[in-house]
């Protein structure tokens, strides 16, 4: 489990394309402190498993399913990435419950800067629209954010200076893809209500 509070702005240092997967080596001195083989680290909101680590870097294998559902396939050497270690039991839940299981990708449609914050409009895939509500939580590239406004095919988020400075959302441009993870509680509720409805029809 993660909270969507990004700990470190990391960097891709190597990409190896395999037949049906990719192997990434990423630099993240903070998130690799005390790392062990098999640990989880969220990369742009995608939960990845540490395969190798050392000297402030770690390697992770990304399977075809993850490449299909996320924007990690677009990463290249030099790309900046949001990094977060799993939530520690007993720690403060600063964001919301994030699994690191990306539900789909969106596209940055528009950025509207202000003096102290920036409003960002993000394209919303149709199959995720029903899970996004005004003032609800959503994870964008691993960053826990509050939805300002939502429509059928887009939503907006407001970014404070800290988020702009310490995450990739400060450098993403219009047209760039972003990973989206909706609130898992909403998906469970939908599943339970759907099951109940079928049972009541019998």
C-alpha positions as protocol buffer text, in pm:
chain_id: "A"
residue {
  index: 1
  type: UNK
  ca { x: 0 y: 0 z: 0 }
}
residue {
  index: 2
  type: UNK
  ca { x: 109 y: 356 z: -74 }
}
residue {
  index: 3
  type: UNK
  ca { x: -27 y: 698 z: 15 }
}
residue {
  index: 4
  type: UNK
  ca { x: 42 y: 894 z: -302 }
}
residue {
  index: 5
  type: UNK
  ca { x: 282 y: 1126 z: -120 }
}
residue {
  index: 6
  type: UNK
  ca { x: 587 y: 1124 z: -348 }
}
residue {
  index: 7
  type: UNK
  ca { x: 915 y: 1093 z: -158 }
}
residue {
  index: 8
  type: UNK
  ca { x: 1167 y: 1154 z: -430 }
}
residue {
  index: 9
  type: UNK
  ca { x: 1204 y: 1275 z: -787 }
}
residue {
  index: 10
  type: UNK
  ca { x: 1410 y: 999 z: -947 }
}
residue {
  index: 11
  type: UNK
  ca { x: 1558 y: 938 z: -1288 }
}
residue {
  index: 12
  type: UNK
  ca { x: 1572 y: 654 z: -1540 }
}
residue {
  index: 13
  type: UNK
  ca { x: 1937 y: 562 z: -1596 }
}
residue {
  index: 14
  type: UNK
  ca { x: 1895 y: 256 z: -1821 }
}
residue {
  index: 15
  type: UNK
  ca { x: 1622 y: 81 z: -2020 }
}
residue {
  index: 16
  type: UNK
  ca { x: 1657 y: -272 z: -2156 }
}
residue {
  index: 17
  type: UNK
  ca { x: 1390 y: -385 z: -2399 }
}
residue {
  index: 18
  type: UNK
  ca { x: 1314 y: -755 z: -2366 }
}
residue {
  index: 19
  type: UNK
  ca { x: 1090 y: -969 z: -2587 }
}
residue {
  index: 20
  type: UNK
  ca { x: 769 y: -908 z: -2391 }
}
residue {
  index: 21
  type: UNK
  ca { x: 889 y: -686 z: -2108 }
}
residue {
  index: 22
  type: UNK
  ca { x: 1127 y: -407 z: -2014 }
}
residue {
  index: 23
  type: UNK
  ca { x: 1393 y: -377 z: -1745 }
}
residue {
  index: 24
  type: UNK
  ca { x: 1445 y: -35 z: -1593 }
}
residue {
  index: 25
  type: UNK
  ca { x: 1730 y: 89 z: -1379 }
}
residue {
  index: 26
  type: UNK
  ca { x: 1634 y: 395 z: -1180 }
}
residue {
  index: 27
  type: UNK
  ca { x: 1821 y: 636 z: -955 }
}
residue {
  index: 28
  type: UNK
  ca { x: 1660 y: 706 z: -620 }
}
residue {
  index: 29
  type: UNK
  ca { x: 1901 y: 738 z: -325 }
}
residue {
  index: 30
  type: UNK
  ca { x: 1625 y: 805 z: -73 }
}
residue {
  index: 31
  type: UNK
  ca { x: 1386 y: 523 z: -166 }
}
residue {
  index: 32
  type: UNK
  ca { x: 1668 y: 269 z: -189 }
}
residue {
  index: 33
  type: UNK
  ca { x: 1786 y: 332 z: 168 }
}
residue {
  index: 34
  type: UNK
  ca { x: 1751 y: -2 z: 340 }
}
residue {
  index: 35
  type: UNK
  ca { x: 1603 y: -161 z: 27 }
}
residue {
  index: 36
  type: UNK
  ca { x: 1596 y: -538 z: -5 }
}
residue {
  index: 37
  type: UNK
  ca { x: 1543 y: -773 z: -296 }
}
residue {
  index: 38
  type: UNK
  ca { x: 1168 y: -812 z: -349 }
}
residue {
  index: 39
  type: UNK
  ca { x: 1070 y: -479 z: -193 }
}
residue {
  index: 40
  type: UNK
  ca { x: 808 y: -264 z: -364 }
}
residue {
  index: 41
  type: UNK
  ca { x: 865 y: 90 z: -492 }
}
residue {
  index: 42
  type: UNK
  ca { x: 603 y: 292 z: -677 }
}
residue {
  index: 43
  type: UNK
  ca { x: 733 y: 447 z: -1000 }
}
residue {
  index: 44
  type: UNK
  ca { x: 495 y: 710 z: -1137 }
}
residue {
  index: 45
  type: UNK
  ca { x: 227 y: 535 z: -936 }
}
residue {
  index: 46
  type: UNK
  ca { x: 307 y: 184 z: -1060 }
}
residue {
  index: 47
  type: UNK
  ca { x: 404 y: -70 z: -794 }
}
residue {
  index: 48
  type: UNK
  ca { x: 728 y: -237 z: -908 }
}
residue {
  index: 49
  type: UNK
  ca { x: 944 y: -503 z: -743 }
}
residue {
  index: 50
  type: UNK
  ca { x: 1310 y: -436 z: -666 }
}
residue {
  index: 51
  type: UNK
  ca { x: 1523 y: -696 z: -845 }
}
residue {
  index: 52
  type: UNK
  ca { x: 1868 y: -546 z: -790 }
}
residue {
  index: 53
  type: UNK
  ca { x: 1988 y: -243 z: -594 }
}
residue {
  index: 54
  type: UNK
  ca { x: 2303 y: -57 z: -499 }
}
residue {
  index: 55
  type: UNK
  ca { x: 2471 y: 284 z: -508 }
}
residue {
  index: 56
  type: UNK
  ca { x: 2138 y: 465 z: -483 }
}
residue {
  index: 57
  type: UNK
  ca { x: 1989 y: 281 z: -781 }
}
residue {
  index: 58
  type: UNK
  ca { x: 1752 y: -10 z: -830 }
}
residue {
  index: 59
  type: UNK
  ca { x: 1639 y: -234 z: -1113 }
}
residue {
  index: 60
  type: UNK
  ca { x: 1282 y: -345 z: -1179 }
}
residue {
  index: 61
  type: UNK
  ca { x: 1127 y: -570 z: -1443 }
}
residue {
  index: 62
  type: UNK
  ca { x: 809 y: -442 z: -1608 }
}
residue {
  index: 63
  type: UNK
  ca { x: 587 y: -706 z: -1764 }
}
residue {
  index: 64
  type: UNK
  ca { x: 378 y: -666 z: -2080 }
}
residue {
  index: 65
  type: UNK
  ca { x: 53 y: -617 z: -1883 }
}
residue {
  index: 66
  type: UNK
  ca { x: 202 y: -323 z: -1692 }
}
residue {
  index: 67
  type: UNK
  ca { x: 340 y: -168 z: -2010 }
}
residue {
  index: 68
  type: UNK
  ca { x: -3 y: -203 z: -2169 }
}
residue {
  index: 69
  type: UNK
  ca { x: -194 y: -41 z: -1882 }
}
residue {
  index: 70
  type: UNK
  ca { x: 50 y: 237 z: -1789 }
}
residue {
  index: 71
  type: UNK
  ca { x: 271 y: 502 z: -1944 }
}
residue {
  index: 72
  type: UNK
  ca { x: 595 y: 335 z: -1829 }
}
residue {
  index: 73
  type: UNK
  ca { x: 663 y: 215 z: -2182 }
}
residue {
  index: 74
  type: UNK
  ca { x: 726 y: 577 z: -2285 }
}
residue {
  index: 75
  type: UNK
  ca { x: 1008 y: 620 z: -2033 }
}
residue {
  index: 76
  type: UNK
  ca { x: 1361 y: 659 z: -2166 }
}
residue {
  index: 77
  type: UNK
  ca { x: 1703 y: 730 z: -2024 }
}
residue {
  index: 78
  type: UNK
  ca { x: 1692 y: 1066 z: -1852 }
}
residue {
  index: 79
  type: UNK
  ca { x: 1317 y: 1061 z: -1785 }
}
residue {
  index: 80
  type: UNK
  ca { x: 1224 y: 1193 z: -1440 }
}
residue {
  index: 81
  type: UNK
  ca { x: 993 y: 976 z: -1231 }
}
residue {
  index: 82
  type: UNK
  ca { x: 799 y: 1001 z: -905 }
}
residue {
  index: 83
  type: UNK
  ca { x: 918 y: 751 z: -644 }
}
residue {
  index: 84
  type: UNK
  ca { x: 751 y: 633 z: -324 }
}
residue {
  index: 85
  type: UNK
  ca { x: 819 y: 351 z: -81 }
}
residue {
  index: 86
  type: UNK
  ca { x: 528 y: 152 z: 66 }
}
residue {
  index: 87
  type: UNK
  ca { x: 344 y: 294 z: 365 }
}
residue {
  index: 88
  type: UNK
  ca { x: 488 y: 186 z: 698 }
}
residue {
  index: 89
  type: UNK
  ca { x: 239 y: 24 z: 935 }
}
residue {
  index: 90
  type: UNK
  ca { x: 159 y: 270 z: 1213 }
}
residue {
  index: 91
  type: UNK
  ca { x: 262 y: 570 z: 1005 }
}
residue {
  index: 92
  type: UNK
  ca { x: 52 y: 870 z: 909 }
}
residue {
  index: 93
  type: UNK
  ca { x: -171 y: 828 z: 603 }
}
residue {
  index: 94
  type: UNK
  ca { x: -91 y: 1160 z: 441 }
}
residue {
  index: 95
  type: UNK
  ca { x: -270 y: 1103 z: 110 }
}
residue {
  index: 96
  type: UNK
  ca { x: -522 y: 826 z: 51 }
}
residue {
  index: 97
  type: UNK
  ca { x: -509 y: 448 z: 6 }
}
residue {
  index: 98
  type: UNK
  ca { x: -310 y: 379 z: -311 }
}
residue {
  index: 99
  type: UNK
  ca { x: -230 y: 29 z: -435 }
}
residue {
  index: 100
  type: UNK
  ca { x: 9 y: 111 z: -714 }
}
residue {
  index: 101
  type: UNK
  ca { x: -217 y: -79 z: -954 }
}
residue {
  index: 102
  type: UNK
  ca { x: -274 y: 160 z: -1243 }
}
residue {
  index: 103
  type: UNK
  ca { x: -627 y: 159 z: -1385 }
}
residue {
  index: 104
  type: UNK
  ca { x: -542 y: 337 z: -1707 }
}
residue {
  index: 105
  type: UNK
  ca { x: -373 y: 639 z: -1859 }
}
residue {
  index: 106
  type: UNK
  ca { x: -491 y: 991 z: -1920 }
}
residue {
  index: 107
  type: UNK
  ca { x: -344 y: 1284 z: -2112 }
}
residue {
  index: 108
  type: UNK
  ca { x: -268 y: 1633 z: -1989 }
}
residue {
  index: 109
  type: UNK
  ca { x: -501 y: 1855 z: -2188 }
}
residue {
  index: 110
  type: UNK
  ca { x: -436 y: 2200 z: -2050 }
}
residue {
  index: 111
  type: UNK
  ca { x: -236 y: 2387 z: -1786 }
}
residue {
  index: 112
  type: UNK
  ca { x: -356 y: 2715 z: -1636 }
}
residue {
  index: 113
  type: UNK
  ca { x: -89 y: 2878 z: -1418 }
}
residue {
  index: 114
  type: UNK
  ca { x: -167 y: 3117 z: -1136 }
}
residue {
  index: 115
  type: UNK
  ca { x: 55 y: 3312 z: -899 }
}
residue {
  index: 116
  type: UNK
  ca { x: 74 y: 3042 z: -631 }
}
residue {
  index: 117
  type: UNK
  ca { x: -76 y: 2730 z: -789 }
}
residue {
  index: 118
  type: UNK
  ca { x: -161 y: 2571 z: -1122 }
}
residue {
  index: 119
  type: UNK
  ca { x: -482 y: 2416 z: -1252 }
}
residue {
  index: 120
  type: UNK
  ca { x: -427 y: 2111 z: -1471 }
}
residue {
  index: 121
  type: UNK
  ca { x: -693 y: 1951 z: -1692 }
}
residue {
  index: 122
  type: UNK
  ca { x: -648 y: 1579 z: -1755 }
}
residue {
  index: 123
  type: UNK
  ca { x: -827 y: 1359 z: -2009 }
}
residue {
  index: 124
  type: UNK
  ca { x: -1028 y: 1084 z: -1843 }
}
residue {
  index: 125
  type: UNK
  ca { x: -1085 y: 744 z: -2010 }
}
residue {
  index: 126
  type: UNK
  ca { x: -1453 y: 655 z: -2037 }
}
residue {
  index: 127
  type: UNK
  ca { x: -1421 y: 336 z: -1831 }
}
residue {
  index: 128
  type: UNK
  ca { x: -1285 y: 531 z: -1532 }
}
residue {
  index: 129
  type: UNK
  ca { x: -1524 y: 825 z: -1540 }
}
residue {
  index: 130
  type: UNK
  ca { x: -1778 y: 675 z: -1298 }
}
residue {
  index: 131
  type: UNK
  ca { x: -1514 y: 640 z: -1024 }
}
residue {
  index: 132
  type: UNK
  ca { x: -1408 y: 1006 z: -1024 }
}
residue {
  index: 133
  type: UNK
  ca { x: -1606 y: 1259 z: -820 }
}
residue {
  index: 134
  type: UNK
  ca { x: -1565 y: 1624 z: -733 }
}
residue {
  index: 135
  type: UNK
  ca { x: -1354 y: 1667 z: -417 }
}
residue {
  index: 136
  type: UNK
  ca { x: -1270 y: 1296 z: -428 }
}
residue {
  index: 137
  type: UNK
  ca { x: -919 y: 1151 z: -447 }
}
residue {
  index: 138
  type: UNK
  ca { x: -731 y: 1034 z: -754 }
}
residue {
  index: 139
  type: UNK
  ca { x: -370 y: 933 z: -812 }
}
residue {
  index: 140
  type: UNK
  ca { x: -193 y: 1094 z: -1108 }
}
residue {
  index: 141
  type: UNK
  ca { x: 152 y: 952 z: -1181 }
}
residue {
  index: 142
  type: UNK
  ca { x: 160 y: 830 z: -824 }
}
residue {
  index: 143
  type: UNK
  ca { x: 63 y: 1165 z: -669 }
}
residue {
  index: 144
  type: UNK
  ca { x: -242 y: 1170 z: -440 }
}
residue {
  index: 145
  type: UNK
  ca { x: -458 y: 1463 z: -548 }
}
residue {
  index: 146
  type: UNK
  ca { x: -805 y: 1608 z: -491 }
}
residue {
  index: 147
  type: UNK
  ca { x: -1037 y: 1640 z: -790 }
}
residue {
  index: 148
  type: UNK
  ca { x: -1148 y: 2001 z: -840 }
}
residue {
  index: 149
  type: UNK
  ca { x: -1399 y: 1948 z: -1120 }
}
residue {
  index: 150
  type: UNK
  ca { x: -1500 y: 1645 z: -1323 }
}
residue {
  index: 151
  type: UNK
  ca { x: -1683 y: 1578 z: -1651 }
}
residue {
  index: 152
  type: UNK
  ca { x: -1743 y: 1263 z: -1854 }
}
residue {
  index: 153
  type: UNK
  ca { x: -1404 y: 1275 z: -2026 }
}
residue {
  index: 154
  type: UNK
  ca { x: -1186 y: 1506 z: -1817 }
}
residue {
  index: 155
  type: UNK
  ca { x: -1112 y: 1627 z: -1466 }
}
residue {
  index: 156
  type: UNK
  ca { x: -906 y: 1905 z: -1315 }
}
residue {
  index: 157
  type: UNK
  ca { x: -655 y: 1909 z: -1030 }
}
residue {
  index: 158
  type: UNK
  ca { x: -497 y: 2202 z: -851 }
}
residue {
  index: 159
  type: UNK
  ca { x: -122 y: 2179 z: -790 }
}
residue {
  index: 160
  type: UNK
  ca { x: 52 y: 2367 z: -510 }
}
residue {
  index: 161
  type: UNK
  ca { x: 416 y: 2483 z: -542 }
}
residue {
  index: 162
  type: UNK
  ca { x: 546 y: 2185 z: -342 }
}
residue {
  index: 163
  type: UNK
  ca { x: 385 y: 1938 z: -587 }
}
residue {
  index: 164
  type: UNK
  ca { x: 511 y: 2137 z: -885 }
}
residue {
  index: 165
  type: UNK
  ca { x: 866 y: 2145 z: -746 }
}
residue {
  index: 166
  type: UNK
  ca { x: 899 y: 1790 z: -613 }
}
residue {
  index: 167
  type: UNK
  ca { x: 713 y: 1574 z: -867 }
}
residue {
  index: 168
  type: UNK
  ca { x: 704 y: 1520 z: -1242 }
}
residue {
  index: 169
  type: UNK
  ca { x: 372 y: 1703 z: -1258 }
}
residue {
  index: 170
  type: UNK
  ca { x: 570 y: 2025 z: -1256 }
}
residue {
  index: 171
  type: UNK
  ca { x: 740 y: 1940 z: -1588 }
}
residue {
  index: 172
  type: UNK
  ca { x: 469 y: 1748 z: -1772 }
}
residue {
  index: 173
  type: UNK
  ca { x: 338 y: 1928 z: -2080 }
}
residue {
  index: 174
  type: UNK
  ca { x: 7 y: 1926 z: -2266 }
}
residue {
  index: 175
  type: UNK
  ca { x: -15 y: 1600 z: -2460 }
}
residue {
  index: 176
  type: UNK
  ca { x: 196 y: 1403 z: -2212 }
}
residue {
  index: 177
  type: UNK
  ca { x: 48 y: 1077 z: -2079 }
}
residue {
  index: 178
  type: UNK
  ca { x: -5 y: 1018 z: -1706 }
}
residue {
  index: 179
  type: UNK
  ca { x: -90 y: 708 z: -1505 }
}
residue {
  index: 180
  type: UNK
  ca { x: -425 y: 711 z: -1327 }
}
residue {
  index: 181
  type: UNK
  ca { x: -540 y: 508 z: -1028 }
}
residue {
  index: 182
  type: UNK
  ca { x: -892 y: 566 z: -899 }
}
residue {
  index: 183
  type: UNK
  ca { x: -1011 y: 510 z: -544 }
}
residue {
  index: 184
  type: UNK
  ca { x: -1016 y: 134 z: -481 }
}
residue {
  index: 185
  type: UNK
  ca { x: -1305 y: 172 z: -235 }
}
residue {
  index: 186
  type: UNK
  ca { x: -1529 y: 296 z: -517 }
}
residue {
  index: 187
  type: UNK
  ca { x: -1448 y: -15 z: -721 }
}
residue {
  index: 188
  type: UNK
  ca { x: -1526 y: -247 z: -431 }
}
residue {
  index: 189
  type: UNK
  ca { x: -1857 y: -71 z: -366 }
}
residue {
  index: 190
  type: UNK
  ca { x: -1952 y: -104 z: -732 }
}
residue {
  index: 191
  type: UNK
  ca { x: -1866 y: -473 z: -731 }
}
residue {
  index: 192
  type: UNK
  ca { x: -2066 y: -539 z: -415 }
}
residue {
  index: 193
  type: UNK
  ca { x: -2369 y: -348 z: -537 }
}
residue {
  index: 194
  type: UNK
  ca { x: -2354 y: -528 z: -870 }
}
residue {
  index: 195
  type: UNK
  ca { x: -2346 y: -866 z: -697 }
}
residue {
  index: 196
  type: UNK
  ca { x: -2640 y: -772 z: -474 }
}
residue {
  index: 197
  type: UNK
  ca { x: -2842 y: -654 z: -772 }
}
residue {
  index: 198
  type: UNK
  ca { x: -2795 y: -986 z: -952 }
}
residue {
  index: 199
  type: UNK
  ca { x: -2897 y: -1180 z: -642 }
}
residue {
  index: 200
  type: UNK
  ca { x: -3212 y: -972 z: -602 }
}
residue {
  index: 201
  type: UNK
  ca { x: -3315 y: -1053 z: -957 }
}
residue {
  index: 202
  type: UNK
  ca { x: -3328 y: -1425 z: -878 }
}
